Amino acid sequence: MFDSEFERNLFELRRSKLKQIEELGQAAYPNRFPAAQDEAATSVAEVRAQWDGKTAEELEAERLQVSVAGRIMAIRAQGKAGFATLQQEGQRLQIYVRLDAVGEQGFALYKLLDLGDHIGVSGYLFRTRTGELTVHVEKLAFLAKAMLALPEKYHGLADVELRYRQRYVDLFTNLESREVFVKRAKVLRALRTFFDSRGYLEVETPMMVAAATGAAARPFKTHHNALDQDLYLRIAPELYLKRLVVGGLDRVYEINRNFRNEGVSTQHNPEFTMLEFYQAYANYQDLMQLTEELLEFVALEVNGTTIAEFNGAQIDFGKVEKLTMREAIIKFWPGQAGPAPTQIDFDNARRFLYFVQNYPVPEDDREESKFKELFHAIEIAREIQTGESIGKHIAALFEAVAEEHLIQPTIIYEFPTAISPLSKQKPDDLDWVERFEIYAGGFELGNAFSELNDPIEQKKRFEEQLAERERGDDEAHQMDEDYVRALAYGLPPTGGEGIGIDRLVMLLTGSKSIRDVILFPLMRSRDQELES
RNA sequence: GAGCUCGUAGCUCAGGUGGUAGAGCAACGCCCUUUUAAGGCGUGGGUCCUGGGUUCGAAUCCCAGCGAGCUCACCA
């Protein structure tokens, strides 16, 4: 528990102060404020909301009596008087304590208080010379002691590692951190309002599953002892939610955690919050419309504006651009790297191979080139085996060329069938599916499609994924026989979508790292913390 | 998984080219009855992330490890 002698000594010192506080007739750990069960305190927020507008004269005339509790965030003693700043729910209120108002015992208690202590005060409101709304304390109640030193009062807790590991300190010292999580709650509330008002049913599907299905990712593995059965943490709820649509729950949504056993970055945490929703009788075009409405609604609910400041850009959730994946590749192709492909280069494998094989990839400085990722994708595409699909390579080109430019909300639609085993094909072109992804801030925010509901085709797609798995792609989708059976009972035409909530919160709060929007992000454990 | 950067008091940070550690806040003592990053005087507090190496001498240079941040790769 202690990091140093300093902390150990401070802890002992505070213990002796606690004892002295008890000797003054106060409980060391009382269970309520105010102590009398039939009395209620006023919150700091209420005090500010109700009386911040009053002048010094009005306050003096009314002599408003209040009882307020809070944590001491600043303390300024002045001989036989003193000030302190109480903080409660992220709001602050000053109190003024003077010997002749609180008496010998009360003032002795005031002098035993430290930064971080919780206290309750009763008194009347007034304004100081400098105009600050302040409680003139008449009665002081001790509530709980801070036994450890608070971070520096001006800079707060700046060390990012400590902020994540000791979020409890971050939250009360860095109020902008608190604000992020208040907004996160608003995002969730707004989403639920949005779907509830449109007749969607909120559901919960399993987190622990026999097979990790519904997405391309590596799962976490665990074990159930009584059943002696290996289980996985889910990587997506998708196939369960569609089973529910088969069951006649025509509009469902789930907001819950997914787990993926993959790298950690500013945009990836091993557990993250996903919104998925499904709507019977709708296709991906309907979902595009819905997505636009959803983003605008949530931004307005959370920020009161559709504009969000993120990473130096002003992102406007009030409008969404639309491009096909192929259009985006052509549009964002870097001219300095070489000639861009044209629409017909994506028409079939022969055309595509001709394009990549004749592309002037420089031999020398390939690793240093700023088009490294693009050249890499082209090189891999050149080695296409006969019979292998080109879809994967087109998607790789898209990611290499376009993704980082998609700062304003952009819908990228029409995805290769090869990388979309759960999506319905375009009726006139079986190589492409009715799927889109929504991008903003330079990363993917959501993924949606017209759901594949033909059980025979679905089974075939799963088998193709298994073949990919055989070839060494351990992130290819797993077979789910029961899901195919569910489809065989008849899934109505359905549109479905998933939106990464953490990323949405990042954009709406201007947070550059996903860890800033997750209360307790995963950190490498430290021995020190394990033992105590 | 790779590269770059960082790790000094409880916190925020200084410590060119090696000479044995400083400031502010916090803490402790004293003064101060309208202050607000309150003020004044004084005091204590450091395995300089860990372990090796080079050197007469390492917070500083080198190597390894641990932890973190950023970028890239994988992915959402």
Coordinates of C-alpha atoms (C1' of nucleotides) in Angstrom, one line a residue:
Chain A
M1 CA 0.0 0.0 0.0
F2 CA 2.8 2.5 0.8
D3 CA 5.2 3.7 -1.9
S4 CA 7.6 5.2 0.5
E5 CA 8.6 6.2 4.0
F6 CA 7.0 9.5 3.3
E7 CA 3.6 7.9 2.7
R8 CA 4.0 5.6 5.8
N9 CA 4.9 8.6 8.0
L10 CA 2.0 10.6 6.6
F11 CA -0.4 7.8 7.2
E12 CA 0.7 7.5 10.8
L13 CA 0.4 11.2 11.2
R14 CA -3.1 11.2 9.9
R15 CA -4.0 8.3 12.1
S16 CA -3.0 10.4 15.1
K17 CA -5.0 13.3 13.8
L18 CA -8.0 11.0 13.4
K19 CA -7.6 10.1 17.0
Q20 CA -7.6 13.7 18.0
I21 CA -10.7 14.3 15.9
E22 CA -12.4 11.5 17.8
E23 CA -11.4 13.2 21.1
L24 CA -13.3 16.2 19.9
G25 CA -16.4 14.1 19.9
Q26 CA -16.6 13.4 16.2
A27 CA -16.9 9.8 14.8
A28 CA -13.9 8.8 12.8
Y29 CA -16.1 7.1 10.1
P30 CA -19.6 8.4 10.5
N31 CA -22.2 6.9 8.2
R32 CA -24.3 9.8 7.1
F33 CA -24.5 13.5 6.6
P34 CA -26.4 15.2 8.1
A35 CA -26.3 12.8 11.1
A36 CA -30.0 13.1 11.8
Q37 CA -31.9 10.6 9.6
D38 CA -34.8 13.1 9.0
E39 CA -32.5 15.8 7.7
A40 CA -31.2 16.2 4.2
A41 CA -28.2 18.0 2.8
T42 CA -28.2 20.3 -0.2
S43 CA -25.9 19.3 -3.1
V44 CA -23.2 21.7 -4.2
A45 CA -24.8 21.6 -7.6
E46 CA -28.1 22.8 -6.2
V47 CA -26.5 25.5 -4.1
R48 CA -24.7 26.8 -7.2
A49 CA -27.8 26.5 -9.4
Q50 CA -30.1 28.2 -7.0
W51 CA -28.0 31.0 -5.4
D52 CA -25.1 31.8 -7.7
G53 CA -27.3 34.5 -9.2
K54 CA -28.0 36.3 -6.0
T55 CA -26.1 39.4 -5.0
A56 CA -24.3 39.9 -1.7
E57 CA -27.1 42.1 -0.4
E58 CA -29.8 39.6 -1.3
L59 CA -27.9 36.8 0.4
E60 CA -27.4 38.9 3.5
A61 CA -31.1 39.8 3.6
E62 CA -32.2 36.1 3.2
R63 CA -29.6 34.4 5.3
L64 CA -30.1 31.1 3.5
Q65 CA -29.3 28.2 5.7
V66 CA -27.6 25.2 4.0
S67 CA -26.0 21.9 4.9
V68 CA -23.4 20.8 2.3
A69 CA -20.9 18.0 2.1
G70 CA -17.8 17.6 0.0
R71 CA -14.1 16.7 -0.3
I72 CA -11.6 19.4 0.7
M73 CA -9.6 20.3 -2.4
A74 CA -8.0 23.5 -1.1
I75 CA -7.5 24.9 2.3
R76 CA -6.3 28.3 3.3
A77 CA -5.9 29.0 7.0
Q78 CA -5.6 32.5 8.4
G79 CA -4.9 32.3 12.1
K80 CA -8.3 32.3 13.8
A81 CA -10.2 31.9 10.5
G82 CA -9.8 30.1 7.2
F83 CA -11.3 29.1 3.9
A84 CA -11.6 25.7 2.3
T85 CA -12.9 24.6 -1.1
L86 CA -15.3 21.7 -1.1
Q87 CA -15.8 19.5 -4.1
Q88 CA -18.8 17.3 -4.8
E89 CA -19.8 15.6 -8.0
G90 CA -17.2 17.7 -9.9
Q91 CA -18.5 21.0 -8.6
R92 CA -16.9 23.3 -6.1
L93 CA -18.1 25.5 -3.3
Q94 CA -16.1 27.7 -0.9
I95 CA -16.6 27.6 2.9
Y96 CA -15.5 30.1 5.5
V97 CA -14.7 28.9 9.0
R98 CA -14.0 31.3 11.8
L99 CA -13.4 30.7 15.4
D100 CA -16.1 33.0 16.7
A101 CA -18.7 31.3 14.5
V102 CA -17.8 27.6 15.1
G103 CA -16.4 27.8 18.7
E104 CA -13.3 26.4 20.1
Q105 CA -14.1 22.7 19.4
G106 CA -15.2 23.4 15.8
F107 CA -12.1 25.4 15.1
A108 CA -9.9 22.8 16.6
L109 CA -11.5 20.3 14.2
Y110 CA -10.9 22.7 11.2
K111 CA -7.2 22.8 12.1
L112 CA -7.0 19.0 12.1
L113 CA -8.4 18.9 8.5
D114 CA -6.3 17.9 5.5
L115 CA -6.5 18.2 1.8
G116 CA -8.7 15.3 0.6
D117 CA -10.8 15.0 3.8
H118 CA -14.6 14.7 3.5
I119 CA -16.6 17.0 5.7
G120 CA -20.1 18.4 6.0
V121 CA -20.9 21.9 7.0
S122 CA -24.0 23.9 8.0
G123 CA -24.2 27.6 7.9
Y124 CA -25.5 30.5 5.8
L125 CA -24.6 31.7 2.3
F126 CA -22.8 35.0 1.7
R127 CA -20.5 36.6 -0.8
T128 CA -16.9 37.4 0.0
R129 CA -15.2 40.7 -0.9
T130 CA -14.1 39.2 -4.1
G131 CA -17.7 38.1 -4.8
E132 CA -17.4 34.4 -4.3
L133 CA -20.4 32.5 -3.1
T134 CA -19.4 31.0 0.2
V135 CA -20.9 29.1 3.1
H136 CA -20.4 30.9 6.4
V137 CA -19.9 27.8 8.5
E138 CA -21.7 27.5 11.9
K139 CA -21.3 23.8 12.4
L140 CA -18.6 21.5 11.1
A141 CA -19.0 17.7 10.8
F142 CA -16.1 15.4 10.1
L143 CA -17.0 12.6 7.6
A144 CA -13.8 10.8 6.4
K145 CA -10.1 11.3 6.3
A146 CA -7.6 11.2 3.4
M147 CA -4.7 9.2 4.7
L148 CA -2.5 9.8 1.7
A149 CA -1.2 13.0 0.0
L150 CA -3.2 14.4 -2.9
P151 CA -1.5 15.2 -6.2
E152 CA -0.2 18.7 -6.9
K153 CA -3.2 21.1 -6.7
Y154 CA -2.5 23.1 -9.8
H155 CA -1.4 20.5 -12.3
G156 CA -3.4 17.6 -10.9
L157 CA -2.3 14.1 -11.8
A158 CA -0.4 14.4 -15.1
D159 CA 1.3 11.1 -15.3
V160 CA -0.8 9.1 -17.7
E161 CA 0.1 5.8 -16.3
L162 CA -0.9 6.8 -12.8
R163 CA -4.1 8.3 -14.2
Y164 CA -5.1 4.9 -15.7
R165 CA -3.9 2.8 -12.8
Q166 CA -5.3 5.0 -10.1
R167 CA -8.4 6.3 -11.8
Y168 CA -10.0 7.1 -8.5
V169 CA -7.4 9.9 -8.0
D170 CA -7.6 11.0 -11.6
L171 CA -11.4 11.5 -11.4
F172 CA -11.4 13.8 -8.4
T173 CA -8.3 15.8 -9.3
N174 CA -8.7 16.1 -13.1
L175 CA -12.2 17.3 -13.6
E176 CA -11.8 17.1 -17.4
S177 CA -11.3 13.4 -17.0
R178 CA -14.5 13.2 -15.0
E179 CA -16.3 15.1 -17.7
V180 CA -15.3 12.5 -20.4
F181 CA -17.1 9.8 -18.4
V182 CA -20.1 11.9 -17.8
K183 CA -20.3 12.4 -21.5
R184 CA -19.8 8.7 -22.1
A185 CA -22.9 8.0 -19.9
K186 CA -24.8 10.6 -22.0
V187 CA -23.8 8.8 -25.2
L188 CA -25.2 5.5 -23.8
R189 CA -28.3 7.2 -22.7
A190 CA -28.8 8.9 -26.0
L191 CA -28.3 5.6 -27.9
R192 CA -30.9 3.9 -25.7
T193 CA -33.4 6.8 -26.2
F194 CA -32.8 6.6 -30.0
F195 CA -33.5 2.9 -30.3
D196 CA -36.2 2.7 -27.7
S197 CA -38.2 5.4 -29.4
R198 CA -37.9 3.5 -32.7
G199 CA -39.3 0.3 -31.3
Y200 CA -36.1 -1.6 -30.7
L201 CA -35.9 -4.1 -27.9
E202 CA -32.7 -4.0 -25.8
V203 CA -31.3 -7.5 -25.3
E204 CA -28.3 -9.3 -23.7
T205 CA -26.7 -12.3 -25.4
P206 CA -23.9 -14.5 -24.0
M207 CA -20.4 -13.2 -23.3
M208 CA -19.1 -16.7 -22.7
V209 CA -19.6 -18.9 -25.7
A210 CA -18.6 -22.3 -27.0
A211 CA -17.3 -20.8 -30.3
A212 CA -16.2 -17.2 -30.9
T213 CA -18.2 -16.3 -33.9
G214 CA -19.5 -13.2 -35.7
A215 CA -16.2 -11.4 -36.5
A216 CA -12.7 -12.0 -37.7
A217 CA -10.6 -11.9 -34.5
R218 CA -8.6 -14.0 -32.0
P219 CA -10.6 -14.8 -28.9
F220 CA -9.8 -15.1 -25.2
K221 CA -10.1 -18.7 -23.9
T222 CA -11.4 -19.8 -20.5
H223 CA -12.8 -22.9 -18.9
H224 CA -15.9 -24.0 -17.1
N225 CA -15.0 -26.4 -14.4
A226 CA -18.3 -28.1 -13.6
L227 CA -19.0 -28.8 -17.3
D228 CA -15.4 -29.4 -17.9
Q229 CA -15.7 -27.4 -21.1
D230 CA -13.6 -24.8 -22.8
L231 CA -15.3 -21.5 -23.4
Y232 CA -14.4 -18.3 -25.3
L233 CA -15.2 -14.7 -24.5
R234 CA -17.3 -13.5 -27.3
I235 CA -15.8 -11.4 -30.1
A236 CA -19.2 -10.2 -31.4
P237 CA -22.8 -10.8 -30.5
E238 CA -23.8 -10.8 -34.2
L239 CA -25.0 -14.4 -34.7
Y240 CA -27.0 -14.4 -31.5
L241 CA -28.8 -11.2 -32.3
K242 CA -29.8 -12.6 -35.7
R243 CA -31.1 -15.7 -34.1
L244 CA -33.4 -13.4 -32.1
V245 CA -34.7 -11.9 -35.4
V246 CA -35.4 -15.4 -36.5
G247 CA -37.3 -15.7 -33.3
G248 CA -39.5 -12.8 -34.2
L249 CA -37.8 -10.0 -32.2
D250 CA -37.8 -7.9 -35.3
R251 CA -35.8 -4.9 -33.9
V252 CA -33.2 -5.6 -31.3
Y253 CA -30.1 -3.9 -30.0
E254 CA -27.4 -4.7 -27.6
I255 CA -24.8 -2.5 -25.9
N256 CA -22.2 -4.6 -24.3
R257 CA -18.6 -5.7 -24.2
N258 CA -16.7 -7.6 -26.8
F259 CA -13.3 -9.2 -26.2
R260 CA -10.5 -9.6 -28.7
N261 CA -7.2 -11.1 -27.9
E262 CA -5.2 -8.6 -30.0
G263 CA -2.9 -5.7 -29.9
V264 CA -3.4 -2.6 -27.7
S265 CA -3.2 0.8 -29.3
T266 CA -4.8 4.3 -29.0
Q267 CA -7.8 2.8 -30.8
H268 CA -7.8 -0.7 -29.4
N269 CA -8.5 -2.1 -25.9
P270 CA -8.9 -5.9 -25.5
E271 CA -12.3 -5.4 -24.1
F272 CA -14.4 -2.7 -25.7
T273 CA -18.0 -1.7 -25.9
M274 CA -20.0 -2.4 -29.0
L275 CA -23.5 -1.4 -30.0
E276 CA -25.1 -3.8 -32.4
F277 CA -28.6 -3.5 -33.8
Y278 CA -30.8 -5.4 -36.3
Q279 CA -33.9 -4.5 -38.1
A280 CA -36.1 -6.9 -40.0
Y281 CA -37.3 -5.9 -43.5
A282 CA -34.5 -3.3 -43.9
N283 CA -31.4 -3.3 -46.1
Y284 CA -28.1 -1.5 -45.9
Q285 CA -29.5 1.6 -47.6
D286 CA -32.0 1.9 -44.7
L287 CA -29.2 1.6 -42.2
M288 CA -27.2 4.3 -43.9
Q289 CA -30.1 6.6 -43.3
L290 CA -30.5 5.4 -39.8
T291 CA -26.8 5.9 -39.1
E292 CA -26.9 9.5 -40.2
E293 CA -29.8 10.2 -38.0
L294 CA -28.2 8.4 -35.1
L295 CA -24.9 10.2 -35.3
E296 CA -26.6 13.6 -35.5
F297 CA -28.9 12.8 -32.6
V298 CA -26.2 11.5 -30.3
A299 CA -23.9 14.5 -31.0
L300 CA -26.6 16.9 -30.3
E301 CA -27.7 15.1 -27.1
V302 CA -24.1 14.9 -25.8
N303 CA -22.5 18.2 -27.0
G304 CA -25.5 20.3 -28.0
T305 CA -23.9 20.6 -31.4
T306 CA -23.1 18.4 -34.3
I307 CA -19.5 19.7 -34.5
A308 CA -16.9 17.8 -32.5
E309 CA -13.3 18.9 -32.0
F310 CA -11.0 15.9 -32.6
N311 CA -7.3 15.8 -33.2
G312 CA -7.2 19.4 -34.6
A313 CA -10.2 18.8 -36.9
Q314 CA -13.8 19.9 -36.6
I315 CA -15.9 16.8 -37.3
D316 CA -19.4 17.5 -38.3
F317 CA -21.8 14.7 -37.5
G318 CA -24.6 16.6 -39.2
K319 CA -23.6 15.4 -42.6
V320 CA -22.2 12.2 -44.1
E321 CA -20.4 11.7 -47.4
K322 CA -20.8 8.4 -49.3
L323 CA -18.3 6.7 -51.5
T324 CA -18.0 3.1 -52.7
M325 CA -14.9 1.4 -51.6
R326 CA -13.6 1.4 -55.2
E327 CA -14.4 5.2 -55.6
A328 CA -12.5 5.9 -52.3
I329 CA -9.4 4.0 -53.5
I330 CA -9.4 6.0 -56.8
K331 CA -10.1 9.3 -55.0
F332 CA -7.4 9.0 -52.4
W333 CA -4.8 7.2 -54.5
P334 CA -1.5 9.1 -53.9
G335 CA -0.5 10.5 -57.3
Q336 CA 3.2 10.6 -56.3
A337 CA 3.1 6.8 -55.7
G338 CA 2.1 6.1 -59.3
P339 CA -0.9 6.1 -61.5
A340 CA -4.2 5.4 -59.8
P341 CA -6.4 2.4 -60.8
T342 CA -9.6 2.9 -62.7
Q343 CA -13.0 1.4 -62.1
I344 CA -12.4 -1.4 -64.6
D345 CA -9.2 -2.5 -62.8
F346 CA -11.5 -3.9 -60.1
D347 CA -13.8 -5.7 -62.6
N348 CA -12.2 -9.2 -62.4
A349 CA -9.1 -11.0 -61.3
R350 CA -7.4 -10.8 -64.7
R351 CA -7.8 -7.0 -64.9
F352 CA -6.7 -6.6 -61.2
L353 CA -3.6 -8.8 -61.6
Y354 CA -2.7 -6.9 -64.8
F355 CA -2.9 -3.6 -62.8
V356 CA -0.8 -4.7 -59.7
Q357 CA 1.8 -6.6 -61.8
N358 CA 2.5 -3.6 -63.9
Y359 CA 2.5 -1.1 -61.1
P360 CA 5.8 0.7 -60.8
V361 CA 6.8 -0.2 -57.2
P362 CA 10.3 1.2 -56.6
E363 CA 12.8 -1.4 -55.8
D364 CA 15.2 0.5 -53.5
D365 CA 13.7 2.6 -50.7
R366 CA 10.5 0.6 -50.3
E367 CA 10.8 0.3 -46.5
E368 CA 11.4 4.1 -46.0
S369 CA 8.8 5.2 -48.5
K370 CA 5.7 6.9 -47.2
F371 CA 3.7 4.6 -49.4
K372 CA 5.2 1.6 -47.7
E373 CA 1.8 0.2 -46.7
L374 CA 0.5 0.6 -50.2
F375 CA 3.5 -0.9 -51.9
H376 CA 3.3 -3.8 -49.5
A377 CA -0.3 -4.4 -50.3
I378 CA 0.5 -4.4 -54.0
E379 CA 3.3 -6.8 -53.6
I380 CA 1.1 -9.3 -51.8
A381 CA -1.7 -8.8 -54.4
R382 CA 0.8 -9.9 -57.1
E383 CA 1.0 -13.3 -55.6
I384 CA -2.6 -14.2 -56.0
Q385 CA -3.1 -17.9 -56.5
T386 CA -5.5 -19.0 -59.2
G387 CA -9.0 -19.4 -57.8
E388 CA -8.2 -17.1 -54.9
S389 CA -10.4 -14.0 -54.6
I390 CA -9.1 -10.5 -55.2
G391 CA -11.5 -9.0 -52.7
K392 CA -9.1 -9.2 -49.8
H393 CA -6.5 -7.3 -51.8
I394 CA -8.9 -4.6 -52.9
A395 CA -9.8 -4.1 -49.2
A396 CA -6.1 -3.9 -48.3
L397 CA -5.6 -1.2 -51.0
F398 CA -8.5 0.7 -49.5
E399 CA -7.0 0.6 -46.0
A400 CA -3.6 1.6 -47.3
V401 CA -4.8 4.5 -49.3
A402 CA -8.0 5.9 -48.0
E403 CA -8.7 5.2 -44.3
E404 CA -6.5 8.0 -42.8
H405 CA -8.2 10.6 -45.0
L406 CA -11.7 9.8 -43.8
I407 CA -11.8 12.5 -41.1
Q408 CA -15.3 13.8 -41.7
P409 CA -18.0 11.2 -41.3
T410 CA -17.9 9.1 -44.5
I411 CA -19.8 6.0 -45.5
I412 CA -17.8 3.5 -47.5
Y413 CA -20.1 1.1 -49.2
E414 CA -20.0 -2.1 -51.4
F415 CA -17.4 -4.5 -49.9
P416 CA -15.8 -7.5 -51.5
T417 CA -17.7 -10.7 -50.8
A418 CA -14.5 -12.5 -49.9
I419 CA -14.1 -10.5 -46.7
S420 CA -17.8 -10.3 -45.8
P421 CA -18.9 -13.9 -45.0
L422 CA -22.1 -12.7 -43.3
S423 CA -23.3 -10.1 -45.8
K424 CA -25.8 -10.4 -48.6
Q425 CA -24.4 -10.1 -52.2
K426 CA -25.5 -7.4 -54.6
P427 CA -28.1 -9.1 -56.8
D428 CA -26.4 -7.9 -60.0
D429 CA -22.8 -8.5 -58.9
L430 CA -21.9 -11.5 -56.7
D431 CA -18.4 -10.4 -56.0
W432 CA -19.6 -7.4 -54.0
V433 CA -21.9 -7.3 -51.0
E434 CA -24.4 -4.8 -49.6
R435 CA -22.2 -3.6 -46.8
F436 CA -20.8 -0.3 -45.6
E437 CA -18.5 1.0 -42.9
I438 CA -18.8 4.4 -41.4
Y439 CA -15.5 6.3 -40.8
A440 CA -14.7 9.4 -38.9
G441 CA -11.6 10.9 -37.4
G442 CA -9.5 8.6 -39.6
F443 CA -10.7 5.3 -38.2
E444 CA -13.6 2.9 -38.5
L445 CA -16.6 3.6 -36.3
G446 CA -19.2 1.1 -37.6
N447 CA -19.9 -1.7 -39.9
A448 CA -23.3 -2.6 -41.4
F449 CA -24.8 -4.8 -44.0
S450 CA -27.8 -6.5 -45.5
E451 CA -27.7 -9.8 -43.6
L452 CA -27.1 -13.0 -45.6
N453 CA -30.2 -15.1 -44.9
D454 CA -29.8 -18.0 -47.3
P455 CA -28.7 -21.0 -45.2
I456 CA -27.1 -22.8 -48.1
E457 CA -25.0 -19.8 -49.2
Q458 CA -24.2 -19.1 -45.5
K459 CA -22.9 -22.6 -45.1
K460 CA -20.8 -22.3 -48.2
R461 CA -19.3 -19.0 -46.9
F462 CA -18.4 -20.6 -43.6
E463 CA -16.7 -23.4 -45.5
E464 CA -14.7 -20.8 -47.5
Q465 CA -13.6 -19.3 -44.2
L466 CA -12.6 -22.7 -42.9
A467 CA -10.4 -23.0 -46.0
E468 CA -8.8 -19.6 -45.2
R469 CA -8.2 -21.0 -41.7
E470 CA -6.5 -24.0 -43.2
R471 CA -4.2 -21.7 -45.1
G472 CA -3.1 -20.2 -41.8
D473 CA -5.5 -17.3 -41.2
D474 CA -6.5 -18.0 -37.6
E475 CA -8.7 -15.0 -37.6
A476 CA -11.0 -16.4 -40.3
H477 CA -14.6 -16.9 -39.1
Q478 CA -15.5 -20.1 -37.4
M479 CA -18.3 -22.4 -38.5
D480 CA -21.5 -22.1 -36.6
E481 CA -23.8 -25.0 -37.5
D482 CA -26.6 -24.0 -35.2
Y483 CA -26.6 -20.5 -36.8
V484 CA -27.0 -22.1 -40.2
R485 CA -29.9 -24.1 -38.7
A486 CA -31.5 -20.9 -37.3
L487 CA -31.3 -19.4 -40.8
A488 CA -32.9 -22.5 -42.2
Y489 CA -36.0 -21.7 -40.1
G490 CA -36.2 -18.4 -42.0
L491 CA -34.5 -15.1 -41.3
P492 CA -36.5 -12.3 -42.8
P493 CA -34.6 -9.8 -44.9
T494 CA -32.7 -7.9 -42.2
G495 CA -30.2 -5.1 -41.9
G496 CA -27.7 -5.1 -39.1
E497 CA -25.0 -2.8 -37.8
G498 CA -22.3 -2.5 -35.2
I499 CA -20.8 0.7 -33.8
G500 CA -17.8 1.0 -31.6
I501 CA -18.9 3.0 -28.6
D502 CA -15.5 3.8 -27.2
R503 CA -14.4 5.3 -30.5
L504 CA -17.7 7.3 -30.8
V505 CA -17.0 8.6 -27.3
M506 CA -13.4 9.5 -28.3
L507 CA -14.7 11.6 -31.2
L508 CA -17.4 13.3 -29.1
T509 CA -15.0 14.1 -26.2
G510 CA -11.8 14.9 -28.2
S511 CA -9.9 12.1 -26.6
K512 CA -7.0 10.8 -28.7
S513 CA -6.6 7.5 -26.9
I514 CA -9.3 4.9 -26.3
R515 CA -7.8 4.6 -22.8
D516 CA -9.0 8.0 -22.0
V517 CA -12.6 6.9 -22.5
I518 CA -12.4 3.6 -20.6
L519 CA -12.5 3.9 -16.8
F520 CA -10.1 1.1 -16.1
P521 CA -8.2 0.3 -19.3
L522 CA -6.1 -2.9 -19.3
M523 CA -2.6 -2.3 -18.0
R524 CA 0.3 -4.7 -17.6
S525 CA 0.0 -5.8 -14.0
R526 CA 2.8 -4.9 -11.5
D527 CA 4.1 -7.2 -8.8
Q528 CA 3.9 -4.4 -6.3
E529 CA 0.2 -4.0 -6.8
L530 CA -0.5 -7.7 -6.7
E531 CA 1.0 -8.3 -3.3
S532 CA -0.9 -5.5 -1.4
Chain B
rG1 C1' 5.7 -8.2 -32.4
rA2 C1' 9.3 -3.7 -34.3
rG3 C1' 11.2 1.4 -33.9
rC4 C1' 11.6 6.1 -31.3
rU5 C1' 11.1 8.6 -26.5
rC6 C1' 10.6 8.8 -21.3
rG7 C1' 11.3 6.9 -15.9
rU8 C1' 14.8 12.2 -10.4
rA9 C1' 10.9 13.8 -3.3
rG10 C1' 3.7 12.0 -2.3
rC11 C1' 2.6 15.3 -6.9
rU12 C1' 4.4 18.9 -11.1
rC13 C1' 9.2 19.5 -12.9
rA14 C1' 14.8 21.5 -13.3
rG15 C1' 19.5 19.0 -13.1
rG16 C1' 25.0 21.2 -21.2
rU17 C1' 29.9 18.2 -22.3
rG18 C1' 30.7 12.5 -15.6
rG19 C1' 32.6 15.4 -9.5
rU20 C1' 28.1 12.4 -5.3
rA21 C1' 20.9 16.2 -6.1
rG22 C1' 17.3 21.2 -6.5
rA23 C1' 12.6 24.3 -7.0
rG24 C1' 7.3 24.8 -6.5
rC25 C1' 3.1 22.4 -4.5
rA26 C1' 2.0 18.9 -0.5
rA27 C1' 3.9 17.7 4.8
rC28 C1' 5.6 19.5 9.8
rG29 C1' 6.4 24.0 13.4
rC30 C1' 5.3 29.3 14.1
rC31 C1' 2.5 34.1 12.5
rC32 C1' -2.0 35.8 10.1
rU33 C1' -10.4 36.7 11.2
rU34 C1' -12.7 38.0 3.5
rU35 C1' -8.6 34.2 1.1
rU36 C1' -8.9 31.7 -3.6
rA37 C1' -2.4 28.5 -7.6
rA38 C1' -3.5 33.1 -0.4
rG39 C1' 1.0 35.2 2.1
rG40 C1' 5.5 35.4 5.6
rC41 C1' 9.5 32.8 8.6
rG42 C1' 11.6 28.1 9.5
rU43 C1' 12.2 22.4 9.3
rG44 C1' 12.1 17.5 7.5
rG45 C1' 11.8 14.4 3.2
rG46 C1' 15.5 11.0 -2.3
rU47 C1' 17.4 2.5 -3.3
rC48 C1' 17.9 9.5 -9.0
rC49 C1' 12.9 2.5 -12.1
rU50 C1' 16.1 -2.3 -11.4
rG51 C1' 20.6 -5.1 -12.3
rG52 C1' 25.3 -5.1 -14.5
rG53 C1' 29.5 -2.5 -17.0
rU54 C1' 33.1 1.7 -18.2
rU55 C1' 35.6 5.2 -14.8
rC56 C1' 39.5 7.4 -9.3
rG57 C1' 34.3 8.9 -9.5
rA58 C1' 27.7 7.7 -12.8
rA59 C1' 21.1 10.7 -11.9
rU60 C1' 24.5 11.8 -16.3
rC61 C1' 28.1 7.3 -20.7
rC62 C1' 27.3 1.8 -22.3
rC63 C1' 24.4 -3.0 -22.0
rA64 C1' 20.3 -5.9 -20.2
rG65 C1' 15.6 -6.0 -17.8
rC66 C1' 10.9 -3.8 -15.9
rG67 C1' 7.0 -0.1 -16.7
rA68 C1' 4.9 3.7 -19.7
rG69 C1' 3.9 7.0 -24.0
rC70 C1' 4.0 7.7 -29.3
rU71 C1' 4.5 5.6 -34.3
rC72 C1' 4.2 1.2 -37.2
rA73 C1' 2.5 -3.9 -37.9
rC74 C1' -2.2 -7.1 -36.6
rC75 C1' -7.1 -5.7 -36.0
rA76 C1' -12.4 -2.7 -34.7

